[in-house]
C-alpha positions as a Markdown table, in Angstrom:
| # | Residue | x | y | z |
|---|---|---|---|---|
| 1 | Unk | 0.0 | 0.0 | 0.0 |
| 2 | Unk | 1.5 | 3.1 | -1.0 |
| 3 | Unk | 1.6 | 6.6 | 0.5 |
| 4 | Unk | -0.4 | 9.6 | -1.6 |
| 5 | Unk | -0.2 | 13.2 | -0.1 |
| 6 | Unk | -3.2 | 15.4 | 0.6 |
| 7 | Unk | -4.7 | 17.6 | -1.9 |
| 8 | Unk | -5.0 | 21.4 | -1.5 |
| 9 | Unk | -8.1 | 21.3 | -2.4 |
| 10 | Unk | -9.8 | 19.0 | 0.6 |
| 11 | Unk | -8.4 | 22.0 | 3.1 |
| 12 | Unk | -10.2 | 24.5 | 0.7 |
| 13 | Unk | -13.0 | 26.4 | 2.9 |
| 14 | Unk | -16.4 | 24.9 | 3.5 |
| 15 | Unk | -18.7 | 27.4 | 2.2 |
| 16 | Unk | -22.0 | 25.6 | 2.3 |
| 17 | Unk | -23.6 | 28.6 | 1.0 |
| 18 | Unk | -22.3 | 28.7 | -2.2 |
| 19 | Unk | -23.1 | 25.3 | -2.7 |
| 20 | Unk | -26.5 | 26.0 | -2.0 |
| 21 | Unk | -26.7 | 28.9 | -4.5 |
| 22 | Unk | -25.1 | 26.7 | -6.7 |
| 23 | Unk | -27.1 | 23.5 | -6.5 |
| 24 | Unk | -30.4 | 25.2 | -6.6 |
| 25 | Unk | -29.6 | 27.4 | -9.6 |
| 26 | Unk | -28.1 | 24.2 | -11.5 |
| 27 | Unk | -30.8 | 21.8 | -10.8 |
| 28 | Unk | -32.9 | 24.1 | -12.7 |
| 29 | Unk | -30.8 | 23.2 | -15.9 |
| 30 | Unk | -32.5 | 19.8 | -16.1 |
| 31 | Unk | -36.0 | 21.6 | -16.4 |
| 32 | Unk | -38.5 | 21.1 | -19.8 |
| 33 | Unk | -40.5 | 24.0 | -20.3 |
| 34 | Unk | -44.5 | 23.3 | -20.4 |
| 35 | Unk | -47.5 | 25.4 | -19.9 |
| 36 | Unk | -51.0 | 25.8 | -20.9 |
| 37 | Unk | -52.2 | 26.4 | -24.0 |
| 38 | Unk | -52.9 | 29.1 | -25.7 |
| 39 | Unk | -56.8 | 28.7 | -25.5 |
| 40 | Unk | -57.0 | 27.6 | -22.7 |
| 41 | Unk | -60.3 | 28.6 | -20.6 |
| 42 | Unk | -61.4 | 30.9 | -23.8 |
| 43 | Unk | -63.0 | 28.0 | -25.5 |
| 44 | Unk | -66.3 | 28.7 | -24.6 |
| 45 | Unk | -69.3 | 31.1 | -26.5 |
| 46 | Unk | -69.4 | 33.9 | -24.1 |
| 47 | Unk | -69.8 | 37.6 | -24.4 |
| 48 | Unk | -70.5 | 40.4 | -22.1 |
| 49 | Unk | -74.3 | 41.5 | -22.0 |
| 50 | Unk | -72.7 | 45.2 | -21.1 |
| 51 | Unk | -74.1 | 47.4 | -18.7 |
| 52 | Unk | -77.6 | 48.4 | -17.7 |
| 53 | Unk | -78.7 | 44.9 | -16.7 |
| 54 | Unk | -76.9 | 45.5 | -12.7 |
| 55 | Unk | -74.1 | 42.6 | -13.3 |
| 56 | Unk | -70.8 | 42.9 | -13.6 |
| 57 | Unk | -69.7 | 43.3 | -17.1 |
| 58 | Unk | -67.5 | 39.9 | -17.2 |
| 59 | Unk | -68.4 | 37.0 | -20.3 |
| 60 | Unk | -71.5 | 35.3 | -20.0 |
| 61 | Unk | -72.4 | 31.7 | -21.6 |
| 62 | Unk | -75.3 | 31.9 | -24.5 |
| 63 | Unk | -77.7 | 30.0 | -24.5 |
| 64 | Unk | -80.6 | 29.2 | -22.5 |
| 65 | Unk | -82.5 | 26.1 | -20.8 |
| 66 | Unk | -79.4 | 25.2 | -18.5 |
| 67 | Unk | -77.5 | 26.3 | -15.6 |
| 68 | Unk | -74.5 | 26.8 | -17.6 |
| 69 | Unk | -76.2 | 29.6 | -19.9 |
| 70 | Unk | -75.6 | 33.1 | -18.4 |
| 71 | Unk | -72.6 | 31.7 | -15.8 |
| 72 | Unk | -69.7 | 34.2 | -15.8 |
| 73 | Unk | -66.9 | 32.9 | -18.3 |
| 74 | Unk | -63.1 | 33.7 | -19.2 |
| 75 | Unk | -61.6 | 35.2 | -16.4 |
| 76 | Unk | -59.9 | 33.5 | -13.4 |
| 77 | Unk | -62.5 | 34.5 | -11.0 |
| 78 | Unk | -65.2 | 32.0 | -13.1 |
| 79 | Unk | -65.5 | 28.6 | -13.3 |
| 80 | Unk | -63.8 | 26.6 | -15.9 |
| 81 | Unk | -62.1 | 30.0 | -16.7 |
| 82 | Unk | -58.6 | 30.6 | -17.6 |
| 83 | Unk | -56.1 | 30.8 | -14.8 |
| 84 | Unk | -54.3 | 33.8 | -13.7 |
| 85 | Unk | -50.7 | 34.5 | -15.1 |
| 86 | Unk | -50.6 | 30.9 | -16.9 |
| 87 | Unk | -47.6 | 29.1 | -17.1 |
| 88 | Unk | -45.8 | 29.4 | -20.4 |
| 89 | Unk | -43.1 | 27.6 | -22.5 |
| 90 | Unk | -40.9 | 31.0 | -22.5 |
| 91 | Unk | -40.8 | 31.2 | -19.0 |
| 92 | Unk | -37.1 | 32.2 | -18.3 |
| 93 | Unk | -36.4 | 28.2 | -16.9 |
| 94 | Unk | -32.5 | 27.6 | -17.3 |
| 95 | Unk | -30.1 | 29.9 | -14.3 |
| 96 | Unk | -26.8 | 30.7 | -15.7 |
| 97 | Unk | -24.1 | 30.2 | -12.5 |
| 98 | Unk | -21.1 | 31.6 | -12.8 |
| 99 | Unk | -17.9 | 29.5 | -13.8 |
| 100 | Unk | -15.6 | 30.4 | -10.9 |
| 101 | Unk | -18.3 | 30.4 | -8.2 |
| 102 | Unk | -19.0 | 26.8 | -9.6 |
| 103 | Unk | -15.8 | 26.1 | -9.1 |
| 104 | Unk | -15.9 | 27.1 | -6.1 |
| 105 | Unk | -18.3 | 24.9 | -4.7 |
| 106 | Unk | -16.9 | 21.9 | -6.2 |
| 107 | Unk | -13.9 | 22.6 | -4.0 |
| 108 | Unk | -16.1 | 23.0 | -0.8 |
| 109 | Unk | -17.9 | 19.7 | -1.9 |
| 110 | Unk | -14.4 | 18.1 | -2.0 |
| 111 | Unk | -13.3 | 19.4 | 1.1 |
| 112 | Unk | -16.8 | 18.1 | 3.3 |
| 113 | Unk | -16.4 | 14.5 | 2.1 |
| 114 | Unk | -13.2 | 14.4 | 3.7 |
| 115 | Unk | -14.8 | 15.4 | 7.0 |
| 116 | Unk | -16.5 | 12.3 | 8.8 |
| 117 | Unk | -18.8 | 14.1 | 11.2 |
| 118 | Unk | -20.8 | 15.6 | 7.8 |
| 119 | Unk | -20.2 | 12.6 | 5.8 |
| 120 | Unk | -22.1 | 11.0 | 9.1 |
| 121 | Unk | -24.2 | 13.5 | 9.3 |
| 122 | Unk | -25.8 | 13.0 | 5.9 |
| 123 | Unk | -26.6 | 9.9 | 6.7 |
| 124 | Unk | -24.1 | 7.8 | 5.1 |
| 125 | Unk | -22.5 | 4.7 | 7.6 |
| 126 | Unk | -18.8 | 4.8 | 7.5 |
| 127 | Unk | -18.3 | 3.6 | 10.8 |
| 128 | Unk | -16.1 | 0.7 | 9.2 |
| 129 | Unk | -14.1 | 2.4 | 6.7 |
| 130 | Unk | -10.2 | 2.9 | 8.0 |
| 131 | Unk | -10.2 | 6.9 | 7.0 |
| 132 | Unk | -11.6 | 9.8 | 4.9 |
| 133 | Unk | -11.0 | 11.0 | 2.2 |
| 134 | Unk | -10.5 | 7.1 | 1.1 |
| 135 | Unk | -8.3 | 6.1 | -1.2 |
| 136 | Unk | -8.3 | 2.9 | -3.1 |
| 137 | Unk | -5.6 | 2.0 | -5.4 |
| 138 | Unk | -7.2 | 0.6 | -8.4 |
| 139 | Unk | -10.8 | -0.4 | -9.2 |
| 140 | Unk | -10.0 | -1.3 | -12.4 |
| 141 | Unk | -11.8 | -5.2 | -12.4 |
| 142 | Unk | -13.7 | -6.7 | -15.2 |
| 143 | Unk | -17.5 | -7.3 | -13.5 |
| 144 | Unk | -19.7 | -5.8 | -11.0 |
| 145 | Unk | -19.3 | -9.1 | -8.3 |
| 146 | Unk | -15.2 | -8.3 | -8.4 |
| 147 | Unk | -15.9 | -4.6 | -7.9 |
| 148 | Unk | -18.9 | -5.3 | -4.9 |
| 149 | Unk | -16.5 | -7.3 | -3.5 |
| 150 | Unk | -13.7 | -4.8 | -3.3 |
| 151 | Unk | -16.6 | -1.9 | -2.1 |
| 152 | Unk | -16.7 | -4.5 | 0.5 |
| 153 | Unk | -13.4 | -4.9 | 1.9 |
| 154 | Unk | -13.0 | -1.5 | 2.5 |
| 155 | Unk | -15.4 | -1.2 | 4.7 |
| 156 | Unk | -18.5 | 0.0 | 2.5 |
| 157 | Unk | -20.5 | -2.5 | 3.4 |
| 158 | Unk | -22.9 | -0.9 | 5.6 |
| 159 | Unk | -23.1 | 2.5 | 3.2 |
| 160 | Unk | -24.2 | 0.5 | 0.5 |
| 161 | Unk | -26.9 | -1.5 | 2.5 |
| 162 | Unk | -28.4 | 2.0 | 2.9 |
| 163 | Unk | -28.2 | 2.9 | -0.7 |
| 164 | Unk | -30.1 | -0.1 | -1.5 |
| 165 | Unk | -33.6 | 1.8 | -0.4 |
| 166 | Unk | -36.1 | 1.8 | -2.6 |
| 167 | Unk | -39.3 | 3.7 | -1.7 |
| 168 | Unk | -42.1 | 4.9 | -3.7 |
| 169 | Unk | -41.8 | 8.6 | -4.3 |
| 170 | Unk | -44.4 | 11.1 | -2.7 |
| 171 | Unk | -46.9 | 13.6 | -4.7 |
| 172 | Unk | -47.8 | 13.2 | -8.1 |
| 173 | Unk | -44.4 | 13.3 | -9.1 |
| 174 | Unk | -44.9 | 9.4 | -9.3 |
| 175 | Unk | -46.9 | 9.4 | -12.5 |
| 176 | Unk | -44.8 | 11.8 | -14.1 |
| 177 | Unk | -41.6 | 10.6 | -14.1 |
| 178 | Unk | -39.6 | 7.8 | -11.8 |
| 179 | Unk | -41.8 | 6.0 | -9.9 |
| 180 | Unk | -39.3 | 5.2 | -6.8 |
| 181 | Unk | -36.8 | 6.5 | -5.1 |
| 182 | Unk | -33.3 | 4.8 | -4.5 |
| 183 | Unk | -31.0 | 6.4 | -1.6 |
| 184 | Unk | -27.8 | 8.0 | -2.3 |
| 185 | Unk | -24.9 | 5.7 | -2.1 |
| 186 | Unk | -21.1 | 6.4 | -2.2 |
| 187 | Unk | -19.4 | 8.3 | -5.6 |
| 188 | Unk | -16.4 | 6.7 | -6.8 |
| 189 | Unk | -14.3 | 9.0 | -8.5 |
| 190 | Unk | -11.8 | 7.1 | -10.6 |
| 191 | Unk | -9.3 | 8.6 | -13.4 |
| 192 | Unk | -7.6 | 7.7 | -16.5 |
| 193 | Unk | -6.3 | 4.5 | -15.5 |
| 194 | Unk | -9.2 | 3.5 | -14.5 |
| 195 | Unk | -11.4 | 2.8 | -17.5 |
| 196 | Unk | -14.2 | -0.4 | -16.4 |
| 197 | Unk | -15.4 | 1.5 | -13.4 |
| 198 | Unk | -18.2 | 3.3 | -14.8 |
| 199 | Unk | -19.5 | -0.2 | -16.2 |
| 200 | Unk | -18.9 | -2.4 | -13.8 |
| 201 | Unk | -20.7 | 0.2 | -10.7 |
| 202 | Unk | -24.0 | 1.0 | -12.9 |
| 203 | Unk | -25.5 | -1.8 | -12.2 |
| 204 | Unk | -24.8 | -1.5 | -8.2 |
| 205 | Unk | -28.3 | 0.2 | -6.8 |
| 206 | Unk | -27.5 | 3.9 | -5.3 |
| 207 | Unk | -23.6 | 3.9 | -6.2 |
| 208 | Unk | -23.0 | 6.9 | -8.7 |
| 209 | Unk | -19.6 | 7.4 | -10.8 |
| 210 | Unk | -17.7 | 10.2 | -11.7 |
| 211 | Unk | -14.6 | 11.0 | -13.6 |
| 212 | Unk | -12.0 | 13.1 | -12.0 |
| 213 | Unk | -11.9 | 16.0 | -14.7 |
| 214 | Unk | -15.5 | 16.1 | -14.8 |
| 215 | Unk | -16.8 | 16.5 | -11.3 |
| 216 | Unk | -20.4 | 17.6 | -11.1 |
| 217 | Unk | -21.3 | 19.3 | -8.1 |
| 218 | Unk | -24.8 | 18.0 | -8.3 |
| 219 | Unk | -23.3 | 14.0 | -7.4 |
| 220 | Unk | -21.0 | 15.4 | -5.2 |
| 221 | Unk | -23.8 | 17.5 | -2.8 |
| 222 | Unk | -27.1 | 16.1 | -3.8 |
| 223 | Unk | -30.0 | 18.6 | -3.1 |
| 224 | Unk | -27.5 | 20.8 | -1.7 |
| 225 | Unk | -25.8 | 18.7 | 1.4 |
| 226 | Unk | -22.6 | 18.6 | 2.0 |
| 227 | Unk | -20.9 | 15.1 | 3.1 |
| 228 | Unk | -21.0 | 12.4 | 0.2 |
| 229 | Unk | -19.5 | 9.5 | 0.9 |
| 230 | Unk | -16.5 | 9.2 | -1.7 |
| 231 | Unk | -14.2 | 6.6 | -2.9 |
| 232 | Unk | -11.3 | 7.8 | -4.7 |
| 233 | Unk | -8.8 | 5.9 | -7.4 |
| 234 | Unk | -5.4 | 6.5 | -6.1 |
| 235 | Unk | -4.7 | 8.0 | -10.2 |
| 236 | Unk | -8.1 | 10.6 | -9.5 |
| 237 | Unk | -6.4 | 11.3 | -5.9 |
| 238 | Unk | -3.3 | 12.7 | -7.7 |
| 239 | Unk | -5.0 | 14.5 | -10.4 |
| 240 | Unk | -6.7 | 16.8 | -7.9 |
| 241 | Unk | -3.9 | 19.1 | -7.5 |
| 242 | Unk | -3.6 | 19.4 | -11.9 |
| 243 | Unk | -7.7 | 20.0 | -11.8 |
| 244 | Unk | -8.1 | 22.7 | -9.1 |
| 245 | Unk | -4.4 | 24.1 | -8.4 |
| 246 | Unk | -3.2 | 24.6 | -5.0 |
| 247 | Unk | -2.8 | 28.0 | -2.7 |
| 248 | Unk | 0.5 | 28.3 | -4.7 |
| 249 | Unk | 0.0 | 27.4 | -7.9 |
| 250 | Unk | -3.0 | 28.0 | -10.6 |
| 251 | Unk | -5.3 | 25.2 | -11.6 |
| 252 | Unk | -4.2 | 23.3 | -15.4 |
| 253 | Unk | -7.5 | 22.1 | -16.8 |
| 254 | Unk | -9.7 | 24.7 | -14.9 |
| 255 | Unk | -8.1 | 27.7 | -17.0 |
| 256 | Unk | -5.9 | 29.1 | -14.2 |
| 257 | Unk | -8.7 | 28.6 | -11.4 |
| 258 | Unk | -6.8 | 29.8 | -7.7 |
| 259 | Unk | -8.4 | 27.7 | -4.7 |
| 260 | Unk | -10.5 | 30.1 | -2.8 |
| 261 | Unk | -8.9 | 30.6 | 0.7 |
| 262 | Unk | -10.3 | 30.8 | 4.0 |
| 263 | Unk | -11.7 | 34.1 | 5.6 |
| 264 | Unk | -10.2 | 33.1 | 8.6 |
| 265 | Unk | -7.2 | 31.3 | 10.2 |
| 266 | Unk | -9.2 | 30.7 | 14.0 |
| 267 | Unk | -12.9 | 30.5 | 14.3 |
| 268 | Unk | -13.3 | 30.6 | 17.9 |
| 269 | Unk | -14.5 | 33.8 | 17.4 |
| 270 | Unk | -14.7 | 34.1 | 22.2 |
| 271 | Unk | -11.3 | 33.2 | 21.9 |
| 272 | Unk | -10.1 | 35.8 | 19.8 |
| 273 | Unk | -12.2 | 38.5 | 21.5 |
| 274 | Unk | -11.4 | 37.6 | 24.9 |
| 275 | Unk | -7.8 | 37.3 | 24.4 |
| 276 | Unk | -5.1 | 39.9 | 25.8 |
| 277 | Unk | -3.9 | 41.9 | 22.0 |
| 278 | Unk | -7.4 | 42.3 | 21.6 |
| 279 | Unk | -8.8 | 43.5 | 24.6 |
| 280 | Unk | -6.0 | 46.0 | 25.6 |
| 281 | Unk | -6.9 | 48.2 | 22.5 |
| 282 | Unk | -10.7 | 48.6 | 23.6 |
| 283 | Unk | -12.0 | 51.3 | 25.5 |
| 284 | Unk | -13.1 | 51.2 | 29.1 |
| 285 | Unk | -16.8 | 50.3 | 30.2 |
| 286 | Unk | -18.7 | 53.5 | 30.5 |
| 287 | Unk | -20.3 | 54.2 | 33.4 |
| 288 | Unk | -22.7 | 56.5 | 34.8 |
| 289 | Unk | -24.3 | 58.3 | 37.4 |
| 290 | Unk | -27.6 | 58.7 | 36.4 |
| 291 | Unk | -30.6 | 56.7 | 37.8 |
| 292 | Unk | -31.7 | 54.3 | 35.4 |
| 293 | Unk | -35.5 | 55.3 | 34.1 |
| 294 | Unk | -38.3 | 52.9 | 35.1 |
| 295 | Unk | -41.9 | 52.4 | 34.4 |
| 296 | Unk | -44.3 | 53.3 | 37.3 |
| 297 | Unk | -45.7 | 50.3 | 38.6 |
| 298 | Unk | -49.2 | 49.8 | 39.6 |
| 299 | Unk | -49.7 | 50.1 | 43.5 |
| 300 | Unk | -52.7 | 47.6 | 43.4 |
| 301 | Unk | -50.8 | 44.9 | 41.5 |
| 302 | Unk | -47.3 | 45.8 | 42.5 |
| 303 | Unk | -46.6 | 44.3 | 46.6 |
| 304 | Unk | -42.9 | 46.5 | 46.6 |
| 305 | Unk | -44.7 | 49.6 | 44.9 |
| 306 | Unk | -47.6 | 49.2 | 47.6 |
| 307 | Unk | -45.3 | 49.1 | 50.6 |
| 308 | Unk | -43.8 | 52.1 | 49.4 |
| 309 | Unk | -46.9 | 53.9 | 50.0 |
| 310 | Unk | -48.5 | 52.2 | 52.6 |
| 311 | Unk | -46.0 | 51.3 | 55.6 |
| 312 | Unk | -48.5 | 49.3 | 57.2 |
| 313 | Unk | -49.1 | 46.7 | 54.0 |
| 314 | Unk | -46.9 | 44.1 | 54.6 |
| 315 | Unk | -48.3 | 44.2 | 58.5 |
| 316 | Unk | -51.7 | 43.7 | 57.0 |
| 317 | Unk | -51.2 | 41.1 | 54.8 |
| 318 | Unk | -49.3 | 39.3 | 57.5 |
| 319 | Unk | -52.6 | 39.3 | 59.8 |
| 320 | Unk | -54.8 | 38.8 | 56.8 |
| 321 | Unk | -52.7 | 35.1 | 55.9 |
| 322 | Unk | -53.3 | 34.3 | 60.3 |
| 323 | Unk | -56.5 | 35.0 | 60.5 |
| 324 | Unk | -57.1 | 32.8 | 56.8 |
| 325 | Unk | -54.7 | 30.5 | 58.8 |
| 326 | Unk | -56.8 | 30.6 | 61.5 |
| 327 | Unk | -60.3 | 30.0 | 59.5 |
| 328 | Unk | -59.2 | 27.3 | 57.8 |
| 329 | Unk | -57.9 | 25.5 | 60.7 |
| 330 | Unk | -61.3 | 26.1 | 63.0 |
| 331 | Unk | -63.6 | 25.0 | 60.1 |
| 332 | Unk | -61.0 | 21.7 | 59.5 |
| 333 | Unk | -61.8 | 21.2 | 63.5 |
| 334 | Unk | -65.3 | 21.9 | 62.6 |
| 335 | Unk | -66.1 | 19.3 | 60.0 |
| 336 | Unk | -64.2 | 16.8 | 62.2 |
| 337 | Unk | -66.2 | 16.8 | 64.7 |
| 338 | Unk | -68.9 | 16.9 | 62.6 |
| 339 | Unk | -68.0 | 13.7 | 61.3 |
| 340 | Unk | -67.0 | 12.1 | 64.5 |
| 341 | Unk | -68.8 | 9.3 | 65.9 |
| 342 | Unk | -70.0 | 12.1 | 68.7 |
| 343 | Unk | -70.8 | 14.9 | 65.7 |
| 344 | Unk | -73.2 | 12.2 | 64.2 |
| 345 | Unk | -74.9 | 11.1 | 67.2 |
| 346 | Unk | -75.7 | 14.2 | 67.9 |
| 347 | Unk | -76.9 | 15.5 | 64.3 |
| 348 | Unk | -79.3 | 11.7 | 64.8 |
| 349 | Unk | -80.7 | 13.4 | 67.9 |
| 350 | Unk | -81.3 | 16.9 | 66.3 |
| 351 | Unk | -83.0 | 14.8 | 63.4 |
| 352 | Unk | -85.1 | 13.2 | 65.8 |
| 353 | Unk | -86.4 | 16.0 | 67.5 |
| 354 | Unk | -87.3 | 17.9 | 64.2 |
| 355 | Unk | -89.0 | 15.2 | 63.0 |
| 356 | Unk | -91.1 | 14.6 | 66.3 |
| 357 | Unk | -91.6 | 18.3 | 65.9 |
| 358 | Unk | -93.3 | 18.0 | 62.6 |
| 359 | Unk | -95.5 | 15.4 | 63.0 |
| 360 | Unk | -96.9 | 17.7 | 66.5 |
| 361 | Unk | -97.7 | 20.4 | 64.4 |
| 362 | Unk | -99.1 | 18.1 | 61.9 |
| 363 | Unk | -101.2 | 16.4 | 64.5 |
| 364 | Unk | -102.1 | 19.5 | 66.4 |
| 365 | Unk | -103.5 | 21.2 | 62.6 |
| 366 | Unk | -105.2 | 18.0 | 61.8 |
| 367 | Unk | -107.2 | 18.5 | 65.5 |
| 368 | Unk | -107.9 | 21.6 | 64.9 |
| 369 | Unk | -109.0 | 21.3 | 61.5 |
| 370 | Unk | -111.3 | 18.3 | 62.9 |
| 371 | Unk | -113.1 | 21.2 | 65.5 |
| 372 | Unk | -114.0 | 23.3 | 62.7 |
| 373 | Unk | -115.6 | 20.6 | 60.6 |
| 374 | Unk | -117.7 | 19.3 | 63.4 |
| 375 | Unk | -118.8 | 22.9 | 64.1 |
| 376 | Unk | -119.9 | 22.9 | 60.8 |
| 377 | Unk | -121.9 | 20.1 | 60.4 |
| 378 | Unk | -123.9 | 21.3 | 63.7 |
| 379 | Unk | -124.6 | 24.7 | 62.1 |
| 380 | Unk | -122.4 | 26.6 | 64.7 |
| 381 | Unk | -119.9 | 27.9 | 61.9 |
| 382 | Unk | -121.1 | 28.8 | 58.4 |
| 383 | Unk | -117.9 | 29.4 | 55.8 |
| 384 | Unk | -120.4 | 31.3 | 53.3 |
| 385 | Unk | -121.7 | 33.5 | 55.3 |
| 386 | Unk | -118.4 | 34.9 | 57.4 |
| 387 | Unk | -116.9 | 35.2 | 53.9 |
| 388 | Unk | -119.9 | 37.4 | 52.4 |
| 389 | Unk | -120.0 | 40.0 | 55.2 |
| 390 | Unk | -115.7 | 40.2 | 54.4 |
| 391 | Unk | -117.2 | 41.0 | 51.2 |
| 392 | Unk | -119.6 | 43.7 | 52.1 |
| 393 | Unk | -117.1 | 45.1 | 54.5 |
């Protein structure tokens, strides 16, 4: 196994920004233009009755004998009217991106799949591979087993397991073009010297190949993430420096491209303000003397702002929580003994007596009522008569 140094390129800065830009403008590339046609929503027999009849002034249907004759038509207010701002073939669809910016991203995309916590982080499993970026010296076999097998015994084993996930792709995008979706697997970029690989890995569900002097940001961050897991031909490994340049020298194929370089050396951005050469050139605290301005509070809400005015509050509340104290411990006392054997022998005995009480007064009404009837049958008291003379009186 031999030794291959580090390319400039993997230390280039991580702008995931531009790669953004990037990936959203180019993705666009790949678009057909469609839209409505031309008469579309004006195919019906409609004109406007005018004014003087009190509706609006819009299309109608001719016609009579159905719902449909007199119904607004043509605009995108109506039904089965056109819609509004329709979508058309010269739509501006392709986004032009500029080369170096490009470039540029391709460098950053470079530089993340060499860091394993975004590689990770993008869901790929490298858990099992010995290092990042990985670097294979040849992949140049003659079928897709031999080439699984080598995937294999570098520890891709588990990434490709996950690349082998097919689902079936949301919205209606699944009558319009692919059906299913197959998860991302690991790029191999291979080089000259390295001719089989891109047919003996199309066949291997989720693995994508690229060729080292064409690398396409859109494999290497797909829908914009950084992290790819990517397998490298030791020949691709050493072209990187003749594709992109280093920080010394230009770039050969990319037409003099210089590696963008990083805004900063330290981003511990505490660090560097907290530090001695910084803070000994900035000026002292200011302070002041002048009572800090506060909004009034509200007496009746406010227990500091009422003490302030009343000295006697916080006494007052203090005897207002005893004597709540209090209260609530004489009615607990209360209901005990109310439900003590005692309290409810005693409530049996005040039952008792109201009952016995009642049915007295019952009995002593029902003897009374008993002398007036018998004084009525003898003729002694007369009802009618007492209650004419009221009436006279």
């Amino acid at each position: 196994m031999s030794q291959v140094d580090m390319p400039d390129v993997f230390t280039a800065p991580i702008r995931d920004d531009i790669v953004q830009f990037c990936h959203t403008n180019m993705a666009k590339n790949r678009r057909q233009a469609h839209g409505k046609i031309m008469t579309e929503g004006h195919q019906h027999s409609a004109e406007s009755w005018g004014t003087g009849r009190a509706v609006a002034r819009i299309p109608r249907i001719g016609g009579s004998g159905t719902h449909r004759s007199g119904q607004g038509a043509f605009g995108n207010m109506c039904r089965k009217g056109r819609m509004f701002a329709p979508l058309r073939t010269w739509r501006k669809w392709h986004r032009k991106v500029n080369t170096n910016q490009k470039r540029h991203a391709v460098a950053s995309a470079l530089a993340a799949s060499a860091c394993a916590p975004l590689v990770l982080a993008r869901g790929h499993d490298v858990n099992a591979v010995p290092e990042l970026p990985l670097v294979l010296d040849s992949l140049n076999v003659d079928s897709t087993q031999a080439m699984l097998k080598s995937l294999k015994a570098v520890g891709a084993s588990a990434a490709l397991a996950n690349s082998n996930k097919k689902h079936l792709r949301a919205g209606s995008g699944k009558m319009r073009y692919s059906r299913y979706q197959i998860s991302r697997g690991p790029l191999i970029v291979y080089g000259d010297e390295n001719p089989l690989v891109k047919r003996t890995a199309r066949n291997l569900p989720g693995v994508d190949t690229c060729s080292v002097h064409r690398l396409n940001l859109l494999q290497l961050a797909p829908g914009g993430h950084l992290g790819r897991f990517v397998i490298y031909t030791a020949d691709a490994f050493k072209a990187l420096n003749n594709v992109f340049g280093t920080y010394r020298e230009k770039g050969i194929e990319k037409s003099g491209y210089q590696l963008n370089r990083n805004c900063m050396s330290v981003c511990d951005i505490a660090r560097i303000i907290n530090s001695d050469q910084v803070q000994a050139k900035l000026r002292a605290i200011r302070k002041t003397d002048s009572i800090k301005k506060t909004n009034k509070k509200n007496p009746l809400k406010n227990k500091s702002a009422m003490s302030r005015l009343n000295p006697y509050y916080k006494k007052q509340l203090e005897l207002e929580q005893k004597a709540e104290a209090t209260r609530s411990t004489a009615r607990k006392a209360a209901l005990k003994a109310k439900r003590s054997k005692a309290g409810r022998k005693d409530k049996a005995v005040r039952i008792t007596r109201f009952n016995q009480l009642n049915t007295e007064l019952e009995h002593s009404f029902q003897a009374a009522q008993k002398v007036i009837d018998d004084e009525t049958k003898a003729g002694l008291f007369n009802t009618e008569e007492e209650s004419s003379e009221e009436d006279e009186d």
